[in-house]
PDB file of C-alpha atoms in Angstrom:
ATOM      1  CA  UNK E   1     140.242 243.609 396.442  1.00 55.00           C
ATOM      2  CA  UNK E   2     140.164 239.803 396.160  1.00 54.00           C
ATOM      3  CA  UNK E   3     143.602 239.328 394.101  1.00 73.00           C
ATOM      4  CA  UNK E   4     145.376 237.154 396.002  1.00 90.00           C
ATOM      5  CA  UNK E   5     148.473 239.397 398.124  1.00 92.00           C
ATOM      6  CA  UNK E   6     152.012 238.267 397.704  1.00 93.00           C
ATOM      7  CA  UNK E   7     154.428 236.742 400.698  1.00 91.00           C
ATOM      8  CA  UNK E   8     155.785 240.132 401.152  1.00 92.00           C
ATOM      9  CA  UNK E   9     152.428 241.884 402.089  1.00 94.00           C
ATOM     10  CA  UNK E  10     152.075 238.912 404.441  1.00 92.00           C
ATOM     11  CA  UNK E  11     155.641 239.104 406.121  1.00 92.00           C
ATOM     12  CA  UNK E  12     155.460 242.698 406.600  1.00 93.00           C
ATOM     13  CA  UNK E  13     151.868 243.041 408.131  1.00 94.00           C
ATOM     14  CA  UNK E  14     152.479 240.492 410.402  1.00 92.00           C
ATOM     15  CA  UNK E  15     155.401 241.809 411.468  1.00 89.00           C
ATOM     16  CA  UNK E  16     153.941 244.949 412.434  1.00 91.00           C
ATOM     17  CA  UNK E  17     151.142 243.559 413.941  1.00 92.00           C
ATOM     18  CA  UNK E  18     153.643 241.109 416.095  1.00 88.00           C
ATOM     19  CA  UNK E  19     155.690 244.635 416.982  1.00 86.00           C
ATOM     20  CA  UNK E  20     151.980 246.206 417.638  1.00 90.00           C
ATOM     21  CA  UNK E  21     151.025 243.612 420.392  1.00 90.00           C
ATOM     22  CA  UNK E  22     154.379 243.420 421.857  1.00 88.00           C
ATOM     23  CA  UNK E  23     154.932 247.412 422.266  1.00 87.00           C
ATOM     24  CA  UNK E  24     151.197 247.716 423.421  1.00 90.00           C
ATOM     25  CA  UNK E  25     151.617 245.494 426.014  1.00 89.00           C
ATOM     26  CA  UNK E  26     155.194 245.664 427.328  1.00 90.00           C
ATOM     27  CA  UNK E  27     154.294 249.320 427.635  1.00 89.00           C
ATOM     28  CA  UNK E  28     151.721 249.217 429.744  1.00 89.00           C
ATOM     29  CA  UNK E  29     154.068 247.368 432.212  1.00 87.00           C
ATOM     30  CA  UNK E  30     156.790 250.322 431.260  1.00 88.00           C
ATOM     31  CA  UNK E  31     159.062 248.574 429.473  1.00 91.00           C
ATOM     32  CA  UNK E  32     160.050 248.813 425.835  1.00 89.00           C
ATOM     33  CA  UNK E  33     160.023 245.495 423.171  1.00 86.00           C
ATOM     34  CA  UNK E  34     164.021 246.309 422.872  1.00 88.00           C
ATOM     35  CA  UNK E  35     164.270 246.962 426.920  1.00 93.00           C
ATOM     36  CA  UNK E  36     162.751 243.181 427.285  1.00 92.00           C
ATOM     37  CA  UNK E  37     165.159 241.675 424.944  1.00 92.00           C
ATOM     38  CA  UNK E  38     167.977 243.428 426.712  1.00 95.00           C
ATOM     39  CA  UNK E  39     166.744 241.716 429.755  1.00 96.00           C
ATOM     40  CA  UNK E  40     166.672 238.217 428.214  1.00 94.00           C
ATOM     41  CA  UNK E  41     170.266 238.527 427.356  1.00 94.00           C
ATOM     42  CA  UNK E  42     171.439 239.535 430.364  1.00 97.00           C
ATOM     43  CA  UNK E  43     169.374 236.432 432.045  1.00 96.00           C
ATOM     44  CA  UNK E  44     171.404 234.273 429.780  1.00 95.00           C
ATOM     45  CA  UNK E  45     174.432 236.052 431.529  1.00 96.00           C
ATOM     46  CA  UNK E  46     175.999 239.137 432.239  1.00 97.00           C
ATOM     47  CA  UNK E  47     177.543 241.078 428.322  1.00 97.00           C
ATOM     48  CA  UNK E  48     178.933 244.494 427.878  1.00 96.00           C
ATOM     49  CA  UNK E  49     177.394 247.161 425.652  1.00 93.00           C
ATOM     50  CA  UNK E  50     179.556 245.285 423.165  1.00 92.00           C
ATOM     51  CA  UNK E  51     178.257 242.011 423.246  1.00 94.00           C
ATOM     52  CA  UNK E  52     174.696 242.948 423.577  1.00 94.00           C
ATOM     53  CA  UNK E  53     175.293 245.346 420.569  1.00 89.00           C
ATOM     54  CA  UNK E  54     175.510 242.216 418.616  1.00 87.00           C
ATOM     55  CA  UNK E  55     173.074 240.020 420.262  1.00 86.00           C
ATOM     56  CA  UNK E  56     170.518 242.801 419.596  1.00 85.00           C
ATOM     57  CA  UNK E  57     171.761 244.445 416.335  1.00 77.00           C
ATOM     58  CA  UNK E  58     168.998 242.902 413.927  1.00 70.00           C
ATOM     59  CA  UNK E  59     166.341 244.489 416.412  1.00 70.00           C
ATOM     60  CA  UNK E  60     168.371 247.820 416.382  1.00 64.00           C
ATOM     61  CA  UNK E  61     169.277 248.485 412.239  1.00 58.00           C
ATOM     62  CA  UNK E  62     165.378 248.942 411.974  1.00 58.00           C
ATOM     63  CA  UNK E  63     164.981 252.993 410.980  1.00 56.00           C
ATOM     64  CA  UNK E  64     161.694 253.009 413.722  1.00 57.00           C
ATOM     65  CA  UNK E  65     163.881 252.152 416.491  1.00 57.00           C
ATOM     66  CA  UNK E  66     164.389 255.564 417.728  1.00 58.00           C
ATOM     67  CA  UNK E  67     166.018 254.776 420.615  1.00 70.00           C
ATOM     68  CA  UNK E  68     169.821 253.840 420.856  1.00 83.00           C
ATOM     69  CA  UNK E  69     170.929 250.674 422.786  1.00 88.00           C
ATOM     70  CA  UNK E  70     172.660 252.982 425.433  1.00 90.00           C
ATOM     71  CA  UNK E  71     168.988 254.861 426.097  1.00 91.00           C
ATOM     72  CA  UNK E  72     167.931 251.581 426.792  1.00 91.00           C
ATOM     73  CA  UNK E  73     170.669 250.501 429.060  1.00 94.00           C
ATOM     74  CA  UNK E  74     170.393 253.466 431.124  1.00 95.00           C
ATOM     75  CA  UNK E  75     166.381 253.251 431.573  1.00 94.00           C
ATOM     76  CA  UNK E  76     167.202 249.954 432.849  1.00 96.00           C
ATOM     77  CA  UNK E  77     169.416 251.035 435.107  1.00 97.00           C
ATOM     78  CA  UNK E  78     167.434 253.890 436.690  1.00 96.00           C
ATOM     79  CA  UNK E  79     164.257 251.197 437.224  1.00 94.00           C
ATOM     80  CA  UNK E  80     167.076 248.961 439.277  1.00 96.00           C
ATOM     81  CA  UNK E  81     166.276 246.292 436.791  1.00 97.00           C
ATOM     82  CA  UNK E  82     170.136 245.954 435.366  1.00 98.00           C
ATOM     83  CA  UNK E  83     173.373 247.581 437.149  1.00 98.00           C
ATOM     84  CA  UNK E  84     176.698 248.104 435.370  1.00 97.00           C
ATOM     85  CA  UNK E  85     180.030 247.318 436.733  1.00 96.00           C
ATOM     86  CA  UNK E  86     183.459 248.232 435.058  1.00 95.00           C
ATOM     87  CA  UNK E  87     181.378 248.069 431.943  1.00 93.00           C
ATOM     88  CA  UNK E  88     179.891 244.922 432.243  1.00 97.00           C
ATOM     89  CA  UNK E  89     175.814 244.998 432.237  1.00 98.00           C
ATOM     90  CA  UNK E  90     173.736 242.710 434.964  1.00 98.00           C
ATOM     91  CA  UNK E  91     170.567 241.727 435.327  1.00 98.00           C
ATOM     92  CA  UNK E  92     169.526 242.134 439.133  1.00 98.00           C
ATOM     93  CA  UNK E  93     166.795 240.679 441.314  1.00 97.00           C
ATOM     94  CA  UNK E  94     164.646 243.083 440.640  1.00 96.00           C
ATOM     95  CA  UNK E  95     164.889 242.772 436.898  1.00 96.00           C
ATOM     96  CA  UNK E  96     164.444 239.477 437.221  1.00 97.00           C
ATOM     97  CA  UNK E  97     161.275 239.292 438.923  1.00 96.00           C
ATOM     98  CA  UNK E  98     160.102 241.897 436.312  1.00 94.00           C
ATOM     99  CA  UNK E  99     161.008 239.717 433.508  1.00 95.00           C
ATOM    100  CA  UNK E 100     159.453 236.799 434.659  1.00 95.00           C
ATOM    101  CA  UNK E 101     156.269 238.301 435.234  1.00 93.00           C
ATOM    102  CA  UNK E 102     157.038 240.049 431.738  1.00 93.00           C
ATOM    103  CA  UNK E 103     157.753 236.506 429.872  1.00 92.00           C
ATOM    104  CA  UNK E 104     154.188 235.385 431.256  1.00 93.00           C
ATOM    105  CA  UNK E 105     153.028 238.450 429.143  1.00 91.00           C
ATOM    106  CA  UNK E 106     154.836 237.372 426.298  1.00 90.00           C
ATOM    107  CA  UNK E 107     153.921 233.887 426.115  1.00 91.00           C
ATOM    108  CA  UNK E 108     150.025 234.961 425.804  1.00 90.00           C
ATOM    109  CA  UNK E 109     150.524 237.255 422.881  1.00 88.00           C
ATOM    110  CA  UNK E 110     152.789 233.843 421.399  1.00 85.00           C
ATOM    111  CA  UNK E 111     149.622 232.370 422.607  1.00 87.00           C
ATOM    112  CA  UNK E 112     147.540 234.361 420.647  1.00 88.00           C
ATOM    113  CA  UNK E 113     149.102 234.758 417.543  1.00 84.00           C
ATOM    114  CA  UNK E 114     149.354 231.084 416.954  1.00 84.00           C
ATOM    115  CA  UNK E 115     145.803 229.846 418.441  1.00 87.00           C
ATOM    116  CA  UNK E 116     144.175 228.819 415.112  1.00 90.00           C
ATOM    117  CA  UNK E 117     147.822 226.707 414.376  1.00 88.00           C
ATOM    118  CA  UNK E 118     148.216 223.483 415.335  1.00 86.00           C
ATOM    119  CA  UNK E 119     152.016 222.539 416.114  1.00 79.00           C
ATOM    120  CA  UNK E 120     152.873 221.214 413.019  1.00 90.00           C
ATOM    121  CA  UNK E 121     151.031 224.075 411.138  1.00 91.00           C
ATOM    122  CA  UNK E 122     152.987 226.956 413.324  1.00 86.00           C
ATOM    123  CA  UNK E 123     156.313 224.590 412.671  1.00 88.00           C
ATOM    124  CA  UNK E 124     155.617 224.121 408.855  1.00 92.00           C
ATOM    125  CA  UNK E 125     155.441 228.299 408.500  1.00 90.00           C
ATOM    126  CA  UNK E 126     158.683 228.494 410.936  1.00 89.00           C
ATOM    127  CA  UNK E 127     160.685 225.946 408.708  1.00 93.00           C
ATOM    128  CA  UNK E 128     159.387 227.592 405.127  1.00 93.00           C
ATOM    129  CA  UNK E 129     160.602 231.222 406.356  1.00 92.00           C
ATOM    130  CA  UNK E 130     164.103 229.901 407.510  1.00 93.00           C
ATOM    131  CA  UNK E 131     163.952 228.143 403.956  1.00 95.00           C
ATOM    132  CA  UNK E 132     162.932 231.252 402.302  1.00 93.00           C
ATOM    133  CA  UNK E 133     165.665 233.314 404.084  1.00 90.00           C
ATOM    134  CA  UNK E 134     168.496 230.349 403.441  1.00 92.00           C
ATOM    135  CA  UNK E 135     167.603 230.800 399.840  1.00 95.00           C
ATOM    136  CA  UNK E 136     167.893 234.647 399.916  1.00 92.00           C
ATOM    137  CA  UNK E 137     171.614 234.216 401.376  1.00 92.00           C
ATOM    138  CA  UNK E 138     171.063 234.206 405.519  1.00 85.00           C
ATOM    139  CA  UNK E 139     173.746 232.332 406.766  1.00 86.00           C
ATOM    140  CA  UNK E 140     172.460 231.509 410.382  1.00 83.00           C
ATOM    141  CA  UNK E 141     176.801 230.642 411.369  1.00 82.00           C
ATOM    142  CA  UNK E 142     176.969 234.594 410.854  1.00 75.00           C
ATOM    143  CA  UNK E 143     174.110 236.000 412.101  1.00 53.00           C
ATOM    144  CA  UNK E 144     172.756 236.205 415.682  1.00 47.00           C
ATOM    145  CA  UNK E 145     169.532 235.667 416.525  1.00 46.00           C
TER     146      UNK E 145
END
């Protein structure tokens, strides 16, 4: 098979092999991909369910996400990693030390994925996606990250 594969075969294996790394290795430390972006935004600073609803909702409208943000919330909370107080959602100490040491994880699958880039080759393929998704009608004023 040596016909040359559209962008869409491209974008969609590399996503999954991105997902693929993460989940194998966030795993192994007990921790879901979704569990360590919770964490993130409650480093930024404390959010109820609300708030990280939307900060996470392009993560959770995938169909293989089969667990609910709440699942994830309350996983959290039984590893002492986030507490909840009159419904607003905290990361503690403990979760913070875990994320850091998670981050570290992270950063060598980033590593990884872009060793044969240099930086302007890793940019150039950032900027043409956020081109190709302007031009397909993403408004980045109405859509979190």
């Amino acid at each position: 098979m040596n016909a040359k594969r559209p962008l869409g075969y491209w974008l969609k294996l590399v996503d999954s092999l991105i997902d693929e790394q993460f989940a194998a290795t966030l795993e192994e430390h007990g921790v879901t991909r979704r569990q360590w972006q919770v964490l993130n935004l409650l480093e930024q600073q404390p959010a109820t369910e609300a708030q990280l609803d939307a900060g996470l909702s392009p993560f959770f409208a995938s169909p293989d996400e089969p667990q609910s943000l709440r699942e994830h919330l309350a996983e959290l909370i039984e590893s002492g990693w986030v507490t909840a107080i009159n419904g607003e959602y905290s990361i503690t100490d403990r979760g913070h030390t875990s994320l850091l040491k998670l981050s570290e994880l992270v950063e060598k699958i980033r590593t990884q994925f872009g060793q044969d880039l240099d930086g302007s080759e890793y940019d150039a393929v950032v900027e043409t996606l956020e081109k190709i998704a302007r031009n397909l009608g993403w408004d980045p004023d109405q859509v979190s990250e």
